[in-house]
CSV table of C-alpha atoms in Angstrom, one decimal:
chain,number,residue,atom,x,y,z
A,1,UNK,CA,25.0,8.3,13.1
A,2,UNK,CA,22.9,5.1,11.9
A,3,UNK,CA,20.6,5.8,14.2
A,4,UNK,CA,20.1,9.4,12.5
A,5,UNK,CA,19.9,8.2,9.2
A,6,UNK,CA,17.2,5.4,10.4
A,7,UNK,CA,14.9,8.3,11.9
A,8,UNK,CA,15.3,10.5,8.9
A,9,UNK,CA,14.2,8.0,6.4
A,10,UNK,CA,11.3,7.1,8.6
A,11,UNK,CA,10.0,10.7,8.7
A,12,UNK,CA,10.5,11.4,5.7
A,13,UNK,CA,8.4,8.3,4.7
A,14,UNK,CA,5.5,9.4,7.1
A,15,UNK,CA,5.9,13.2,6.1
A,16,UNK,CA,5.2,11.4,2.1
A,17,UNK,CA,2.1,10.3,3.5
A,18,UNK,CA,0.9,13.1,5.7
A,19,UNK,CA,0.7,14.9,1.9
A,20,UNK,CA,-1.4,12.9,0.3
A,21,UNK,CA,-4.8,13.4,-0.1
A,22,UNK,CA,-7.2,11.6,2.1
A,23,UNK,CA,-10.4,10.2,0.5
A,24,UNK,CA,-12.8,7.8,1.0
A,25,UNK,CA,-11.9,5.2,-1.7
A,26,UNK,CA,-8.6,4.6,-4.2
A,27,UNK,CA,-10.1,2.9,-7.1
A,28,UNK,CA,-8.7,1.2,-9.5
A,29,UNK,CA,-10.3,-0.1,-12.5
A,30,UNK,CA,-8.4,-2.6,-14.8
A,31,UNK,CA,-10.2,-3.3,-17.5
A,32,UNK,CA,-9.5,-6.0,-20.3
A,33,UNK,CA,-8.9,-5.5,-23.6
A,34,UNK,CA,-6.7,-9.0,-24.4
A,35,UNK,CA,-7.6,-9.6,-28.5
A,36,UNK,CA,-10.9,-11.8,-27.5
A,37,UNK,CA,-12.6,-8.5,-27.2
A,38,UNK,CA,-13.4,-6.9,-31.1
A,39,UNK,CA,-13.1,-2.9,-31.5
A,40,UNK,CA,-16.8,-2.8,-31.4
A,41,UNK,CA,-16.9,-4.7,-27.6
A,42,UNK,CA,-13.3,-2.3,-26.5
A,43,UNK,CA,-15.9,0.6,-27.2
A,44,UNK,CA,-18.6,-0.4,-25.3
A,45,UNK,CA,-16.5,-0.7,-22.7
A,46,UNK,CA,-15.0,2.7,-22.5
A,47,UNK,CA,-18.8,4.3,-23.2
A,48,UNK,CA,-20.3,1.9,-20.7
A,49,UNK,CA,-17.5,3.4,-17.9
A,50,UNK,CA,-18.2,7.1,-19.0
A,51,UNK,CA,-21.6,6.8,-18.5
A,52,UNK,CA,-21.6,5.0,-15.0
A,53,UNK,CA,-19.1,7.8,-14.4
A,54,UNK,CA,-20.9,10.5,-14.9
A,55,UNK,CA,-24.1,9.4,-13.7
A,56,UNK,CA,-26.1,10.2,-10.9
A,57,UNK,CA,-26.5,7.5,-9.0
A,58,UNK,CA,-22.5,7.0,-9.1
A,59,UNK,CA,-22.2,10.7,-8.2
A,60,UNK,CA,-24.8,10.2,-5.2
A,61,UNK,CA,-22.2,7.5,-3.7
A,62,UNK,CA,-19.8,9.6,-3.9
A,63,UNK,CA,-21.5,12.4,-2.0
A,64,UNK,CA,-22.9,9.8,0.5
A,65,UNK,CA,-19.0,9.3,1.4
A,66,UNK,CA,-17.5,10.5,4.8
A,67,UNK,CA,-14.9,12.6,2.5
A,68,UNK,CA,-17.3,13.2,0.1
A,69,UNK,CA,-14.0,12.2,-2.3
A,70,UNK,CA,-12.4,9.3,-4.1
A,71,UNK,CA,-9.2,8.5,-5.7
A,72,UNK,CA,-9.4,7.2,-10.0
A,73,UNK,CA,-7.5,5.5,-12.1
A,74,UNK,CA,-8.7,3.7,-15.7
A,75,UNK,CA,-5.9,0.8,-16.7
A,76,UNK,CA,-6.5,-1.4,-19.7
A,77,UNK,CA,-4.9,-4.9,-19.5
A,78,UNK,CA,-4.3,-8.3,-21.5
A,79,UNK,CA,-1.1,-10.1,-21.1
A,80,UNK,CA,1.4,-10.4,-18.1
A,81,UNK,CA,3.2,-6.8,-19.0
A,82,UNK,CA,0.8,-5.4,-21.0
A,83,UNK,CA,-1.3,-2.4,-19.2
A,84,UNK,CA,-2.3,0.8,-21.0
A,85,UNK,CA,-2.9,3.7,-19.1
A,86,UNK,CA,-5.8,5.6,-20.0
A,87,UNK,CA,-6.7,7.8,-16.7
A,88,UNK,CA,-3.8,8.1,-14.3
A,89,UNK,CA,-4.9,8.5,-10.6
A,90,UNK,CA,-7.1,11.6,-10.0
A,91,UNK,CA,-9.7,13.1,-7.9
A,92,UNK,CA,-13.2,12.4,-8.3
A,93,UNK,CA,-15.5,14.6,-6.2
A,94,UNK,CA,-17.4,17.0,-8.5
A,95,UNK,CA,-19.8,16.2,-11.6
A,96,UNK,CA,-17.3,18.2,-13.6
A,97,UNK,CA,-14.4,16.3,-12.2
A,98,UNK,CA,-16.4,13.0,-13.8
A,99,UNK,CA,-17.2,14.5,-17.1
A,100,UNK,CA,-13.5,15.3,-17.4
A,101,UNK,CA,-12.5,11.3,-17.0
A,102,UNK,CA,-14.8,10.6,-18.9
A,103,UNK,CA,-13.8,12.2,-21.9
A,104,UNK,CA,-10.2,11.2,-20.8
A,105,UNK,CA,-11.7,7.1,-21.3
A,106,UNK,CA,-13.7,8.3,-24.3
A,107,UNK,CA,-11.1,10.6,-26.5
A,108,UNK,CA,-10.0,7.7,-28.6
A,109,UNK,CA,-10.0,3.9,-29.2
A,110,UNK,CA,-7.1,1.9,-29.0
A,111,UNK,CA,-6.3,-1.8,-30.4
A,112,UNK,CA,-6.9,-4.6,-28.2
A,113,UNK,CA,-3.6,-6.3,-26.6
A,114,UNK,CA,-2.7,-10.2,-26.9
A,115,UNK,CA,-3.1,-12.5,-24.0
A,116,UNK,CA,-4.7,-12.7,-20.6
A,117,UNK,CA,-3.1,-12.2,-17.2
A,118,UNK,CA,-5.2,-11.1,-14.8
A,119,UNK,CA,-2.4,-11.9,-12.1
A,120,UNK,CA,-0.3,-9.5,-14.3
A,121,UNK,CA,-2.9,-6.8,-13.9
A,122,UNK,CA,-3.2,-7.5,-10.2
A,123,UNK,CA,0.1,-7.1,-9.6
A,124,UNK,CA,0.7,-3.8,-11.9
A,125,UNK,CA,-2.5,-2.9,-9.6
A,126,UNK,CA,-1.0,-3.5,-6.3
A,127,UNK,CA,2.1,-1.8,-6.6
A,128,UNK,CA,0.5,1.8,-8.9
A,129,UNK,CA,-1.5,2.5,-5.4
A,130,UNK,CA,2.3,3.3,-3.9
A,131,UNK,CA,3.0,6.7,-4.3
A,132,UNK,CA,0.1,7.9,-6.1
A,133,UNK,CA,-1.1,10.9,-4.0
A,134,UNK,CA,-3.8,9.4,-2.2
A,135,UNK,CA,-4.7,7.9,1.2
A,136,UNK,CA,-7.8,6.3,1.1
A,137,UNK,CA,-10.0,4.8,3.9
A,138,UNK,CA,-10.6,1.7,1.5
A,139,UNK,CA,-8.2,0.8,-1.2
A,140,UNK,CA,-9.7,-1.4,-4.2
A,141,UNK,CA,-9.1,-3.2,-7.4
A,142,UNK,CA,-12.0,-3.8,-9.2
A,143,UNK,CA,-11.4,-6.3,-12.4
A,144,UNK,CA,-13.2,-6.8,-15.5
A,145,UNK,CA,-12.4,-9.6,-18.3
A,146,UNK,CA,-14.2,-12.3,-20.5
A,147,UNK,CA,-11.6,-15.3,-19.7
A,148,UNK,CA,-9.3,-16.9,-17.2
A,149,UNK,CA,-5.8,-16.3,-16.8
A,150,UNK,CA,-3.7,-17.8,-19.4
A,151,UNK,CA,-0.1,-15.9,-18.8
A,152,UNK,CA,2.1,-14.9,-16.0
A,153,UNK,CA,2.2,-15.9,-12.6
A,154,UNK,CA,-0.6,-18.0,-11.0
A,155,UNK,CA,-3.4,-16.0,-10.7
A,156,UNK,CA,-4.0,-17.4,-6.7
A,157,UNK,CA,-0.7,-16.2,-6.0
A,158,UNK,CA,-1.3,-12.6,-7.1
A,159,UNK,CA,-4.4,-12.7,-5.7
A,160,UNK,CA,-3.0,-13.7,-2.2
A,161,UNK,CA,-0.3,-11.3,-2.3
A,162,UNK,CA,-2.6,-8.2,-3.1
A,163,UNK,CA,-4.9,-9.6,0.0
A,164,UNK,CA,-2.2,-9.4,2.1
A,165,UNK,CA,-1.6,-5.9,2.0
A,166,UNK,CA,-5.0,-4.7,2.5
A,167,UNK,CA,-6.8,-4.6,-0.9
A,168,UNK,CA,-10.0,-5.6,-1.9
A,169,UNK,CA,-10.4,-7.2,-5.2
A,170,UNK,CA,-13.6,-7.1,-7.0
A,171,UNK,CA,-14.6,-9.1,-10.2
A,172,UNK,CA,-16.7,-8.5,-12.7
A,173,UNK,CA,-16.7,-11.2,-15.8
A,174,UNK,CA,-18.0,-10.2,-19.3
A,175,UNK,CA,-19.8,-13.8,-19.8
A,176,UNK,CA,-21.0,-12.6,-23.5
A,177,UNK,CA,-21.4,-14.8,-26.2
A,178,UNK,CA,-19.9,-15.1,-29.4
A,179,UNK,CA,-17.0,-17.4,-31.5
A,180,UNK,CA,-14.4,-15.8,-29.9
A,181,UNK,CA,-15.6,-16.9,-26.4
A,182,UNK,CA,-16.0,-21.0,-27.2
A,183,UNK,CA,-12.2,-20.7,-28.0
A,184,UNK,CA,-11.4,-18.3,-25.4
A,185,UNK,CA,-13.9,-18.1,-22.6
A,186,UNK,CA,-15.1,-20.7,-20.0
A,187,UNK,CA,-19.1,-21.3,-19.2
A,188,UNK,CA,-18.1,-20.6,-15.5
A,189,UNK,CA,-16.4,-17.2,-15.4
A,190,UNK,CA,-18.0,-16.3,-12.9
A,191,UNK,CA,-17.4,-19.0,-10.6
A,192,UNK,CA,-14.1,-18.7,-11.9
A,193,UNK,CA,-13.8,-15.0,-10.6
A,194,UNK,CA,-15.5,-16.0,-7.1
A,195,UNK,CA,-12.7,-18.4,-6.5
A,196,UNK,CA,-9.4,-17.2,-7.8
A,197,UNK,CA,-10.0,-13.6,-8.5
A,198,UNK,CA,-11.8,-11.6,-5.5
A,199,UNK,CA,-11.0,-11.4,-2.3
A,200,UNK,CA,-11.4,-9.0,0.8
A,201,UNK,CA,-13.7,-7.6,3.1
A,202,UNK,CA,-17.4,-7.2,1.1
A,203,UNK,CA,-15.5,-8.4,-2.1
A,204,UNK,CA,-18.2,-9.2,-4.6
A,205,UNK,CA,-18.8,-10.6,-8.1
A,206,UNK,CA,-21.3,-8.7,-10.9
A,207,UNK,CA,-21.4,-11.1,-14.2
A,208,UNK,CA,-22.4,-9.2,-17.3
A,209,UNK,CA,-24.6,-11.9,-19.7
A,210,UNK,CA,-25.0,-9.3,-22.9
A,211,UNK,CA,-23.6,-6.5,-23.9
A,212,UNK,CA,-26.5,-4.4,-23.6
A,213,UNK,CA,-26.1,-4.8,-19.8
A,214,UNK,CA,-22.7,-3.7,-19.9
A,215,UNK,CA,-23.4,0.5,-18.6
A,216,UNK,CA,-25.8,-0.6,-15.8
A,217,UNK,CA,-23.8,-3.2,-14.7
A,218,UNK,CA,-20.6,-1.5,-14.2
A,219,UNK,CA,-22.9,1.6,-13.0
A,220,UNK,CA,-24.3,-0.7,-10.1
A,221,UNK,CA,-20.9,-2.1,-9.4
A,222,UNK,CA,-19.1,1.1,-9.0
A,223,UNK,CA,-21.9,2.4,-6.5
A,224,UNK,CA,-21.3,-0.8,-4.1
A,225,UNK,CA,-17.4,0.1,-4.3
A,226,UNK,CA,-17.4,3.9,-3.6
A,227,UNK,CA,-20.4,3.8,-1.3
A,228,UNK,CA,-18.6,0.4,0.8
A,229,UNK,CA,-22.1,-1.4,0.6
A,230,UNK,CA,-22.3,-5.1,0.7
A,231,UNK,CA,-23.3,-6.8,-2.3
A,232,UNK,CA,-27.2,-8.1,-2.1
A,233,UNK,CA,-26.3,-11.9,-1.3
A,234,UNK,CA,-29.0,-13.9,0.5
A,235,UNK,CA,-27.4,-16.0,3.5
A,236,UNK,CA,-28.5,-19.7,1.7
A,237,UNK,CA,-26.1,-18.7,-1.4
A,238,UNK,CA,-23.5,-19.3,0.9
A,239,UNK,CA,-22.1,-22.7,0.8
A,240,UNK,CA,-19.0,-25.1,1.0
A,241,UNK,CA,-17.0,-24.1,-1.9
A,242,UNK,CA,-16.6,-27.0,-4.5
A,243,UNK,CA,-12.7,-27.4,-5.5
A,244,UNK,CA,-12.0,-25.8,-8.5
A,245,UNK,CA,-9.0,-25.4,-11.1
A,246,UNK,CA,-7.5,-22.0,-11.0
A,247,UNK,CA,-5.5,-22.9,-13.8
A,248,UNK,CA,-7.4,-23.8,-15.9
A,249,UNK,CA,-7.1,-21.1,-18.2
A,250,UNK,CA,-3.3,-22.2,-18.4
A,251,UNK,CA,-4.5,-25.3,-19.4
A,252,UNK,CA,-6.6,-23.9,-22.2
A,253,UNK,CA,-4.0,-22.1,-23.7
A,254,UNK,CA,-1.6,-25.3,-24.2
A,255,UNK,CA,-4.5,-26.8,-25.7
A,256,UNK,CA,-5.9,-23.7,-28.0
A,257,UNK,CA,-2.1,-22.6,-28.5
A,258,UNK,CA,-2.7,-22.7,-32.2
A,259,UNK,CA,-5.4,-20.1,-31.8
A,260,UNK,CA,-3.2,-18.0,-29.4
A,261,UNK,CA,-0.2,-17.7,-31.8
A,262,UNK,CA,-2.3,-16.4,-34.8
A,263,UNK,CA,-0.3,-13.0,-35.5
């Protein structure tokens, strides 16, 4: 009779699957909005996104895919249990399709959240793709955020754990300038995100230096993703990794903690 029972909840797990959709890519974007970012920088963000969305280039990628499909979902983040669904996971294939997220990211714009844990979003990340309709030939979480992790578990550890069950983990650091970032942003993000954050097969890092970049950046990042191309990297940029402190945004908190607990 255990034996039965066994067999039953194994086909029933691989009948759960044969449902799902195949595509070529599940994507999903977690994008921060911890209080560093001001309402005018949150809408950028959600304009920059709906434009890359809907554009043709992005569209192209799609097209180019062996499905001709991908699976979508828009997450907002900031601190270890703080993440704001905006677009839950749906099907991307057709320009109407796009225009329809879009105005799903773009319908309103919400408050910024308090703190900073990208292992939080990672982990929110790893276990949303379970059960969500899709079966993708690639599954990937691509990250945005203008500082290091300063909540929640160590952000290696999250990392690691997402790698091990097939993800790819792309970064892309919003290295802007303003008050807010000398108090909450490092000069390295970027080096930050190559080391701690990413992680996977093509896994890649786009920085974003002003805000006026933000659209084409994100535009070119989500091409690389949906159409699996490598990011442009010339062999000589490759080189013994330096050790570096992947807590060093906990660090920064215990020593800005005055500035964090500011209502």
């Amino acid at each position: 009779m255990r034996w039965l029972l066994t067999f039953c909840i194994i086909w029933a797990s691989f009948a759960a699957r044969a449902e799902d959709m195949e595509v070529d890519v599940e994507l999903f974007l977690a994008v921060d909005v911890s209080r560093s970012m001001s309402p005018a920088e949150l809408e950028i963000q959600r304009r920059g996104y709906a434009e890359a969305l809907t554009s043709r280039q992005v569209m192209d990628a799609i097209d180019s895919g062996l499905l001709g499909r991908i699976a979508i979902t828009y997450v907002e983040w900031a601190g270890e249990y703080s993440q704001r669904v905006i677009v839950p996971w749906t099907l991307l294939q057709s320009a109407e399709d796009a225009r329809d997220i879009a105005h799903q990211i773009t319908a309103r714009f919400d408050e910024g959240l308090r703190r900073t844990s990208i292992s939080g979003a990672l982990m929110y990340a790893a276990d949303d793709f379970e059960g969500n309709g899709f079966a993708g030939l690639r599954r990937v979480i691509d990250v945005s955020g203008d500082g290091p992790n300063n909540q929640g578990r160590p952000v290696l550890r999250a990392r690691d754990a997402a790698l091990e069950r097939g993800f790819i983990i792309n970064g892309l650091p919003l290295m802007t300038q303003d008050q807010l970032s000398e108090i909450w942003g490092i000069p390295d993000l970027d080096v930050y995100y190559k080391n701690c954050v990413i992680g996977g097969p093509g896994a890649f890092v786009i920085p974003v230096l002003a805000w006026d970049q933000f659209a084409q950046a994100v535009k070119r990042k989500l091409v690389l993703e949906i159409a699996g191309l490598p990011a442009r990297l010339h062999p000589a940029q490759y080189q013994q990794a330096a050790p570096y402190d992947c807590l060093v945004g906990e660090k920064m908190w215990e020593q800005n903690r005055a500035y964090f607990d500011i209502p």
